[in-house]
């Protein structure tokens, strides 16, 4: 059996390795039009910033490695020009010699990846304007920096790669400006979490402009549509990627969302004996079951392994994704998984949301605060998604949430997880457990939460309400929400008879715990509609600092 694989980065090489493990007899050939294979694309920003000193650390494997270890023939600088499903053949061009030839397969894997999207901006093809998608891009950027010593940089887009490059360019003492067309940074996060990221970026000396569009890129500036010019000795365009599917489409293979190749759980395409994997394929979401396009290196490796197994008669099947992502920006860690609040609402869920602000471990052990946003379905109680910003222990918590959502956990299940505890690692009740407790109380135990956005809507509606600041008077006098009345928790029982039990009551404290205690008092005294402000004064003020 002759297996041909098109593409030799994460997915293609994973497919080849798994196919070889399953079959010692198969002939396995990979055609790759680039000169680099099986590289660590996620490490490229750190080489640009000199945190990774040797580029070879990102390209540890070459064709000779795969030949000796897996008996796989990898031909670099060979571009597949066409696929003929009827004759089970591919047309290949040797980019070094120009020779064009045909090769025949019994089974074929398409792992052509994705390419950077480049908006149609005047000047975007300038020699100082870059995208970062592969090792060649990385080397061009590094060479430009080493040769030209740029002092200013503009990054267009605020996704993972843009922010990671931002940090690394700042580390090279550049003046960096981030431009984002949307009204917030990190488009995958909800806006009430993205604000933490933007504040942190700005505190580290980065200029951030959201809600802007670009008119032109000149030799030394980026000109916005309003005429403002921003200094830019170099520009990185980091506005997303699009799947490389022209080859598949020309072969009559069905495409799905975002123009990515549609595959089943065995990575089979609409054409017999043709499989696809990696960034050129669509995936499906584990929560909604619907197709989505979220190209990530972890998914590419996973789908490559499944494709290699499937075409050698294995039984692995793809189980979908949650869109899990994590990145570091300066010393902050940002992570997300599952549905955002925005996505959950778009999918028709009746959502419960909480903002849980807790240290990753006790303060006496140097614990640092993290903010966890939990999103759940009010009807079923199922956890739908989580977002975390913090400085330590974020990766551990997001992976617990990933596992819980994958196995369809409900919010009440989180409290019962037997998580590891010792003071150097966690609080007695881990922040994950607290998130479950808060959402469980809100969904099943009448302890309703109100978000900052919902409070704003109530304040503007004209409906009568009572907003009670349950903190100490000194804290209230330092800062408080407009229209709030200060009734410290210790005095609330004595003052409760003076309050109108028929209006909506909202309690709050610094982060939510004392607000919940005040909520319990009011509910116990006969108040019918009582809400605790999610995340308290801290979350509310964070979302209102720019208003």
Coordinates of C-alpha atoms in Angstrom, one line a residue, residues 39-533:
X39 CA 8.7 22.7 13.3
X40 CA 7.4 24.4 16.4
X41 CA 5.5 27.3 15.1
X42 CA 4.3 28.4 18.5
X43 CA 7.9 29.0 19.5
X44 CA 8.6 31.5 16.7
X45 CA 7.8 34.7 18.6
X46 CA 10.3 33.8 21.3
X47 CA 13.1 33.3 18.7
X48 CA 12.3 36.8 17.3
X49 CA 12.7 38.2 20.8
X50 CA 15.9 36.2 21.4
X51 CA 14.4 34.3 24.3
X52 CA 15.1 31.2 22.2
X53 CA 18.6 31.7 21.0
X54 CA 19.0 29.0 18.4
X55 CA 16.5 28.6 15.6
X56 CA 17.4 24.9 15.2
X57 CA 15.7 24.3 18.5
X58 CA 12.4 25.0 16.7
X59 CA 13.3 22.7 13.8
X60 CA 14.7 19.6 15.5
X61 CA 13.7 17.1 12.8
X62 CA 14.7 16.9 9.2
X63 CA 13.9 14.4 6.4
X64 CA 16.8 12.2 7.4
X65 CA 15.4 11.8 10.9
X66 CA 12.0 10.6 9.5
X67 CA 13.8 8.2 7.1
X68 CA 15.9 6.6 9.8
X69 CA 13.3 6.4 12.5
X70 CA 10.1 5.8 10.5
X71 CA 11.3 4.8 7.0
X72 CA 9.2 7.7 5.6
X73 CA 10.4 9.6 2.5
X74 CA 10.0 13.3 2.9
X75 CA 10.6 15.4 -0.2
X76 CA 10.9 19.1 0.6
X77 CA 10.6 21.8 -2.0
X78 CA 8.1 19.6 -3.8
X79 CA 4.7 21.2 -4.5
X80 CA 1.7 19.1 -5.3
X81 CA -0.1 20.9 -8.1
X82 CA -3.2 18.7 -8.6
X83 CA -5.0 15.7 -7.2
X84 CA -6.8 13.3 -9.5
X85 CA -9.2 11.1 -7.4
X86 CA -10.3 9.1 -10.5
X87 CA -6.8 7.9 -11.3
X88 CA -5.6 8.1 -7.6
X89 CA -2.7 10.2 -8.7
X90 CA -1.0 13.6 -7.8
X91 CA 0.9 15.9 -10.0
X92 CA 4.1 17.1 -8.3
X93 CA 6.6 19.9 -9.1
X94 CA 10.2 19.8 -8.0
X95 CA 10.7 23.4 -7.0
X96 CA 14.5 23.1 -7.3
X97 CA 14.7 21.6 -10.8
X98 CA 11.3 22.6 -12.2
X99 CA 10.6 19.0 -13.1
X100 CA 6.9 18.0 -13.0
X101 CA 5.9 14.4 -12.6
X102 CA 3.0 12.2 -11.5
X103 CA 2.8 9.9 -8.5
X104 CA 0.2 7.3 -7.6
X105 CA -1.4 6.6 -4.2
X106 CA -3.6 4.0 -2.6
X107 CA -4.5 6.4 0.1
X108 CA -3.9 10.2 0.3
X109 CA -3.7 12.6 3.2
X110 CA -4.1 16.4 2.7
X111 CA -2.3 18.3 5.4
X112 CA -1.8 21.6 3.6
X113 CA -2.3 23.8 6.6
X114 CA -3.3 27.4 6.6
X115 CA -1.8 30.8 5.6
X116 CA -2.0 34.2 7.1
X117 CA -4.8 36.5 6.0
X118 CA -3.6 39.8 4.7
X119 CA -6.2 42.7 4.5
X120 CA -6.2 44.7 1.3
X121 CA -4.3 47.7 2.8
X122 CA -2.3 50.1 0.7
X123 CA 1.4 49.5 1.4
X124 CA 0.9 46.1 2.9
X125 CA 3.5 44.5 0.6
X126 CA 6.3 46.8 1.8
X127 CA 9.6 45.3 2.7
X128 CA 9.1 46.2 6.4
X129 CA 5.7 44.6 6.6
X130 CA 5.5 40.9 7.7
X131 CA 3.2 38.1 8.6
X132 CA 4.3 35.2 10.9
X133 CA 3.1 31.8 9.8
X134 CA 6.2 29.7 9.2
X135 CA 10.0 29.5 9.8
X136 CA 10.7 31.5 6.6
X137 CA 8.6 34.3 7.9
X138 CA 10.4 34.1 11.2
X139 CA 13.8 34.2 9.6
X140 CA 12.8 37.2 7.5
X141 CA 11.6 39.1 10.6
X142 CA 14.7 38.2 12.6
X143 CA 17.0 39.3 9.8
X144 CA 15.2 42.6 9.3
X145 CA 15.5 43.3 13.0
X146 CA 19.2 42.4 13.1
X147 CA 20.0 44.4 10.0
X148 CA 17.8 47.5 10.4
X149 CA 17.5 47.8 14.2
X150 CA 13.9 49.2 14.1
X151 CA 12.9 51.3 17.1
X152 CA 9.2 51.3 16.6
X153 CA 6.7 48.6 15.5
X154 CA 3.0 48.3 14.9
X155 CA 1.2 45.0 15.3
X156 CA -2.2 44.7 13.5
X157 CA -4.4 42.3 15.4
X158 CA -4.5 41.1 19.0
X159 CA -4.8 37.4 18.8
X160 CA -2.3 34.9 20.3
X161 CA 0.5 35.5 17.9
X162 CA 0.2 39.2 17.8
X163 CA 0.4 39.6 21.6
X164 CA 3.2 37.1 21.9
X165 CA 5.3 39.0 19.3
X166 CA 4.3 42.3 21.0
X167 CA 5.9 41.2 24.3
X168 CA 9.0 40.0 22.5
X169 CA 9.5 43.2 20.5
X170 CA 9.0 45.2 23.7
X171 CA 11.8 43.1 25.1
X172 CA 14.0 44.4 22.3
X173 CA 13.3 48.0 23.5
X174 CA 11.0 48.8 20.6
X175 CA 8.1 51.2 20.9
X176 CA 5.2 49.0 20.2
X177 CA 1.6 49.9 19.2
X178 CA -1.2 47.4 18.9
X179 CA -4.1 48.0 16.5
X180 CA -7.4 46.2 16.7
X181 CA -10.4 46.7 14.5
X182 CA -12.8 45.3 17.1
X183 CA -13.7 47.3 20.2
X184 CA -11.6 45.0 22.4
X185 CA -8.3 43.1 22.4
X186 CA -8.2 39.2 22.4
X187 CA -11.3 38.7 20.3
X188 CA -11.8 35.2 21.7
X189 CA -12.5 36.5 25.2
X190 CA -15.6 38.2 26.4
X191 CA -15.1 41.9 26.7
X192 CA -15.4 41.8 30.5
X193 CA -12.3 39.6 30.6
X194 CA -10.4 41.2 27.7
X195 CA -10.2 44.4 29.7
X196 CA -7.9 42.7 32.2
X197 CA -5.6 41.9 29.3
X198 CA -5.6 45.3 27.8
X199 CA -4.9 47.0 31.1
X200 CA -2.0 44.7 31.7
X201 CA -0.6 45.3 28.2
X202 CA -0.8 49.1 28.7
X203 CA 0.8 48.9 32.1
X204 CA 3.8 47.3 30.4
X205 CA 4.3 50.3 28.1
X206 CA 2.3 49.2 25.0
X207 CA 0.0 51.6 23.2
X208 CA -3.3 49.9 22.4
X209 CA -5.9 51.3 19.9
X210 CA -9.1 49.4 19.5
X211 CA -12.0 50.1 17.1
X212 CA -9.6 51.4 14.5
X213 CA -9.1 50.7 10.8
X214 CA -6.0 51.3 8.6
X215 CA -5.9 53.5 5.5
X216 CA -2.3 53.0 4.5
X217 CA 1.1 51.7 5.5
X218 CA 4.0 54.0 4.6
X219 CA 7.7 53.4 4.8
X220 CA 7.8 54.6 8.4
X221 CA 4.2 54.8 9.7
X222 CA 0.8 53.3 9.7
X223 CA -2.0 55.8 8.8
X224 CA -5.4 55.2 10.3
X225 CA -8.7 55.9 8.6
X226 CA -9.0 59.1 10.7
X227 CA -5.7 60.4 9.4
X228 CA -3.7 59.7 12.5
X229 CA -0.1 58.4 11.7
X230 CA 1.6 56.0 14.0
X231 CA 5.4 55.5 13.9
X232 CA 6.3 52.1 12.5
X233 CA 9.8 51.1 11.4
X234 CA 8.3 47.6 11.0
X235 CA 4.7 46.2 10.9
X236 CA 3.4 42.8 11.7
X237 CA 0.0 41.9 10.2
X238 CA -1.5 39.3 12.6
X239 CA -5.2 39.2 11.6
X240 CA -5.8 35.5 11.5
X241 CA -5.4 32.6 9.0
X242 CA -7.4 30.9 6.3
X243 CA -7.2 27.2 5.3
X244 CA -5.1 26.2 2.2
X245 CA -7.8 24.3 0.4
X246 CA -7.5 25.3 -3.2
X247 CA -5.9 21.9 -4.1
X248 CA -8.7 20.0 -2.3
X249 CA -11.5 22.1 -3.9
X250 CA -10.1 21.6 -7.4
X251 CA -10.2 17.9 -6.8
X252 CA -13.9 18.1 -6.0
X253 CA -13.5 17.6 -2.3
X254 CA -16.3 19.1 -0.2
X255 CA -15.5 22.2 1.9
X256 CA -17.2 23.3 5.1
X257 CA -17.1 26.3 7.4
X258 CA -14.6 29.0 6.6
X259 CA -13.7 27.1 3.4
X260 CA -12.0 24.4 5.4
X261 CA -12.1 20.7 4.3
X262 CA -15.1 18.9 5.6
X263 CA -14.1 15.6 7.2
X264 CA -15.9 12.9 9.3
X265 CA -14.6 11.6 12.7
X266 CA -12.2 9.3 10.8
X267 CA -10.7 12.3 9.0
X268 CA -12.2 11.0 5.7
X269 CA -13.1 13.6 3.1
X270 CA -16.0 13.4 0.6
X271 CA -13.6 11.6 -1.9
X272 CA -12.8 7.9 -1.4
X273 CA -9.4 7.1 0.1
X274 CA -8.6 10.8 0.6
X275 CA -8.1 12.0 4.2
X276 CA -7.4 15.5 5.6
X277 CA -6.1 16.8 8.9
X278 CA -4.6 19.8 10.6
X279 CA -5.3 23.5 9.9
X280 CA -6.9 22.9 6.5
X281 CA -9.8 21.0 8.0
X282 CA -12.9 22.1 9.9
X283 CA -13.6 20.6 13.4
X284 CA -16.7 20.3 15.5
X285 CA -17.4 21.8 18.9
X286 CA -17.8 19.3 21.8
X287 CA -20.5 21.5 23.4
X288 CA -22.7 22.4 20.5
X289 CA -21.8 19.5 18.1
X290 CA -21.7 22.1 15.3
X291 CA -18.8 22.5 12.8
X292 CA -16.3 25.3 13.6
X293 CA -12.8 26.3 12.4
X294 CA -10.3 26.8 15.2
X295 CA -6.8 26.0 13.8
X296 CA -4.4 25.1 16.6
X297 CA -1.2 23.1 16.8
X298 CA -2.5 20.7 19.4
X299 CA -5.5 19.9 17.2
X300 CA -3.3 19.5 14.1
X301 CA -1.2 16.9 15.9
X302 CA -4.3 15.1 17.2
X303 CA -6.1 15.0 13.8
X304 CA -2.9 13.9 12.1
X305 CA -2.6 10.9 14.4
X306 CA -6.2 10.0 13.7
X307 CA -5.8 10.3 9.9
X308 CA -2.7 8.1 10.0
X309 CA -4.6 5.5 12.1
X310 CA -7.7 5.6 9.9
X311 CA -5.9 5.0 6.6
X312 CA -4.1 2.0 8.1
X313 CA -7.4 0.4 9.4
X314 CA -7.2 1.7 12.9
X315 CA -10.3 2.6 15.0
X316 CA -9.4 6.1 16.4
X317 CA -12.1 8.7 15.9
X318 CA -12.0 12.5 16.4
X319 CA -14.1 13.7 19.4
X320 CA -14.2 17.4 18.7
X321 CA -12.6 20.4 20.3
X322 CA -13.5 23.1 22.9
X323 CA -11.3 25.8 21.3
X324 CA -9.0 25.7 24.3
X325 CA -6.2 28.3 24.2
X326 CA -3.6 29.7 26.5
X327 CA -0.9 32.4 26.1
X328 CA 1.4 34.5 28.1
X329 CA 1.6 38.3 27.8
X330 CA 4.4 39.7 29.9
X331 CA 3.8 38.0 33.3
X332 CA 0.1 37.5 32.8
X333 CA -1.4 34.2 31.7
X334 CA -4.7 34.2 29.7
X335 CA -6.7 31.0 29.0
X336 CA -10.1 30.0 27.7
X337 CA -12.0 26.9 26.8
X338 CA -15.5 26.1 25.7
X339 CA -18.1 28.7 24.8
X340 CA -17.7 32.3 25.7
X341 CA -20.8 34.1 27.1
X342 CA -21.3 35.7 23.7
X343 CA -21.1 32.4 21.8
X344 CA -23.4 30.7 24.3
X345 CA -26.1 33.4 23.9
X346 CA -25.7 33.2 20.1
X347 CA -26.3 29.4 20.4
X348 CA -29.5 30.0 22.3
X349 CA -28.5 29.0 25.8
X350 CA -30.0 30.6 28.8
X351 CA -26.7 31.3 30.5
X352 CA -25.6 31.8 34.1
X353 CA -22.3 33.7 34.4
X354 CA -20.0 34.2 37.4
X355 CA -16.8 36.1 38.0
X356 CA -14.8 34.4 40.7
X357 CA -11.8 36.3 42.0
X358 CA -9.5 34.2 44.1
X359 CA -5.8 33.6 44.7
X360 CA -4.2 30.5 43.2
X361 CA -2.8 29.6 46.7
X362 CA -2.9 31.2 50.1
X363 CA -1.6 34.8 50.3
X364 CA 0.8 33.7 53.1
X365 CA 2.4 31.4 50.5
X366 CA 2.7 34.2 47.9
X367 CA -0.6 33.5 46.2
X368 CA -1.6 35.8 43.3
X369 CA -5.1 36.7 42.3
X370 CA -6.8 35.2 39.3
X371 CA -10.2 36.0 37.8
X372 CA -12.2 33.1 36.5
X373 CA -15.3 33.6 34.4
X374 CA -17.6 30.6 34.4
X375 CA -20.4 30.2 31.8
X376 CA -23.1 27.6 32.4
X377 CA -26.5 26.5 31.1
X378 CA -29.3 27.5 33.5
X379 CA -31.6 24.8 32.1
X380 CA -29.3 21.7 32.4
X381 CA -26.7 23.1 34.8
X382 CA -24.0 22.0 32.4
X383 CA -20.7 23.9 32.4
X384 CA -20.3 25.5 29.0
X385 CA -17.1 27.5 29.1
X386 CA -14.4 29.2 31.3
X387 CA -12.0 32.1 30.9
X388 CA -9.1 32.9 33.2
X389 CA -6.7 35.7 33.6
X390 CA -4.0 35.6 36.3
X391 CA -0.4 35.2 37.1
X392 CA 0.2 31.7 38.5
X393 CA -1.7 28.4 38.3
X394 CA -3.9 29.4 35.4
X395 CA -2.8 26.5 33.2
X396 CA -3.7 24.0 35.9
X397 CA -7.2 25.4 36.4
X398 CA -8.1 25.7 32.7
X399 CA -7.1 22.1 32.1
X400 CA -9.5 21.0 35.0
X401 CA -12.3 23.0 33.3
X402 CA -11.4 21.4 29.9
X403 CA -11.7 17.9 31.4
X404 CA -14.9 18.8 33.2
X405 CA -16.6 20.2 30.1
X406 CA -15.3 17.3 27.9
X407 CA -17.1 14.9 30.2
X408 CA -20.2 17.0 30.3
X409 CA -19.9 18.0 34.0
X410 CA -22.5 20.1 35.6
X411 CA -21.6 23.0 37.8
X412 CA -22.4 21.1 41.0
X413 CA -19.9 18.5 40.1
X414 CA -17.0 20.9 40.4
X415 CA -17.3 21.1 44.2
X416 CA -17.0 17.4 44.4
X417 CA -13.7 17.1 42.5
X418 CA -11.0 15.6 44.8
X419 CA -8.4 18.1 43.7
X420 CA -4.9 18.2 45.1
X421 CA -4.4 20.5 48.0
X422 CA -1.4 21.8 50.0
X423 CA -0.7 25.5 50.8
X424 CA 2.2 25.7 48.2
X425 CA -0.2 24.7 45.5
X426 CA -3.8 25.8 46.2
X427 CA -6.3 27.1 48.6
X428 CA -8.3 24.6 50.7
X429 CA -11.2 24.9 48.3
X430 CA -9.6 25.4 44.9
X431 CA -10.8 28.3 42.7
X432 CA -12.3 25.7 40.4
X433 CA -14.4 24.4 43.2
X434 CA -15.5 27.9 44.2
X435 CA -16.5 28.6 40.6
X436 CA -18.8 25.5 40.7
X437 CA -20.2 26.5 44.1
X438 CA -21.1 30.0 42.9
X439 CA -22.8 28.8 39.7
X440 CA -24.6 26.0 41.6
X441 CA -25.9 28.6 44.1
X442 CA -27.0 30.8 41.2
X443 CA -28.7 28.1 39.2
X444 CA -30.2 25.7 41.8
X445 CA -30.2 27.5 45.2
X446 CA -31.8 30.9 44.5
X447 CA -28.6 32.9 44.9
X448 CA -28.9 34.8 41.6
X449 CA -26.0 36.8 40.2
X450 CA -26.1 40.0 38.2
X451 CA -23.3 41.0 35.9
X452 CA -22.0 44.6 35.6
X453 CA -23.7 44.8 32.2
X454 CA -27.0 43.7 33.6
X455 CA -26.7 46.2 36.4
X456 CA -26.1 49.0 33.9
X457 CA -29.2 47.9 32.0
X458 CA -31.2 47.9 35.2
X459 CA -29.9 51.4 36.3
X460 CA -31.0 52.8 32.9
X461 CA -34.4 51.0 32.7
X462 CA -36.2 53.3 35.2
X463 CA -37.2 50.3 37.3
X464 CA -36.9 50.9 41.0
X465 CA -34.0 49.1 42.7
X466 CA -31.9 49.0 45.9
X467 CA -28.1 48.8 45.4
X468 CA -26.5 47.9 48.7
X469 CA -22.7 48.2 49.2
X470 CA -22.1 45.7 52.1
X471 CA -18.5 46.7 52.6
X472 CA -17.0 48.7 55.5
X473 CA -17.7 52.5 55.3
X474 CA -14.1 53.3 54.7
X475 CA -14.1 51.1 51.6
X476 CA -17.3 52.6 50.4
X477 CA -16.0 56.2 50.8
X478 CA -12.9 55.3 48.8
X479 CA -14.9 54.2 45.8
X480 CA -18.4 52.8 45.1
X481 CA -20.9 52.3 42.4
X482 CA -23.1 55.3 41.6
X483 CA -26.5 55.1 43.4
X484 CA -25.2 52.5 45.9
X485 CA -26.2 52.8 49.6
X486 CA -23.6 51.8 52.1
X487 CA -25.0 49.3 54.7
X488 CA -22.1 47.3 56.0
X489 CA -22.7 43.6 56.4
X490 CA -22.4 43.8 60.2
X491 CA -25.3 46.4 60.3
X492 CA -27.5 44.9 57.6
X493 CA -29.8 42.9 59.9
X494 CA -30.6 46.0 62.0
X495 CA -31.3 48.1 58.9
X496 CA -33.3 45.6 56.9
X497 CA -36.7 46.7 58.1
X498 CA -36.1 50.1 56.6
X499 CA -35.7 48.6 53.1
X500 CA -38.4 48.0 50.5
X501 CA -38.8 44.3 50.1
X502 CA -40.7 44.6 46.9
X503 CA -38.0 46.2 44.7
X504 CA -35.1 44.5 43.1
X505 CA -32.2 44.4 45.6
X506 CA -28.5 44.0 44.5
X507 CA -25.8 43.4 47.0
X508 CA -22.1 43.7 46.5
X509 CA -18.7 43.8 48.2
X510 CA -15.1 43.8 46.9
X511 CA -15.2 40.5 45.1
X512 CA -18.5 38.8 45.9
X513 CA -18.2 36.8 49.2
X514 CA -19.6 39.4 51.6
X515 CA -22.1 40.4 48.9
X516 CA -23.4 36.8 49.0
X517 CA -23.6 36.9 52.8
X518 CA -25.7 40.1 52.5
X519 CA -27.8 38.4 49.8
X520 CA -28.5 35.5 52.2
X521 CA -29.7 38.0 54.9
X522 CA -32.1 39.7 52.6
X523 CA -33.5 36.5 51.3
X524 CA -33.9 35.2 54.8
X525 CA -35.9 38.3 55.7
X526 CA -38.4 37.9 52.9
X527 CA -36.9 39.8 50.0
X528 CA -38.1 38.1 46.8
X529 CA -35.7 39.4 44.1
X530 CA -32.1 39.6 45.4
X531 CA -29.0 39.5 43.3
X532 CA -25.3 39.5 44.2
X533 CA -23.1 41.5 41.8

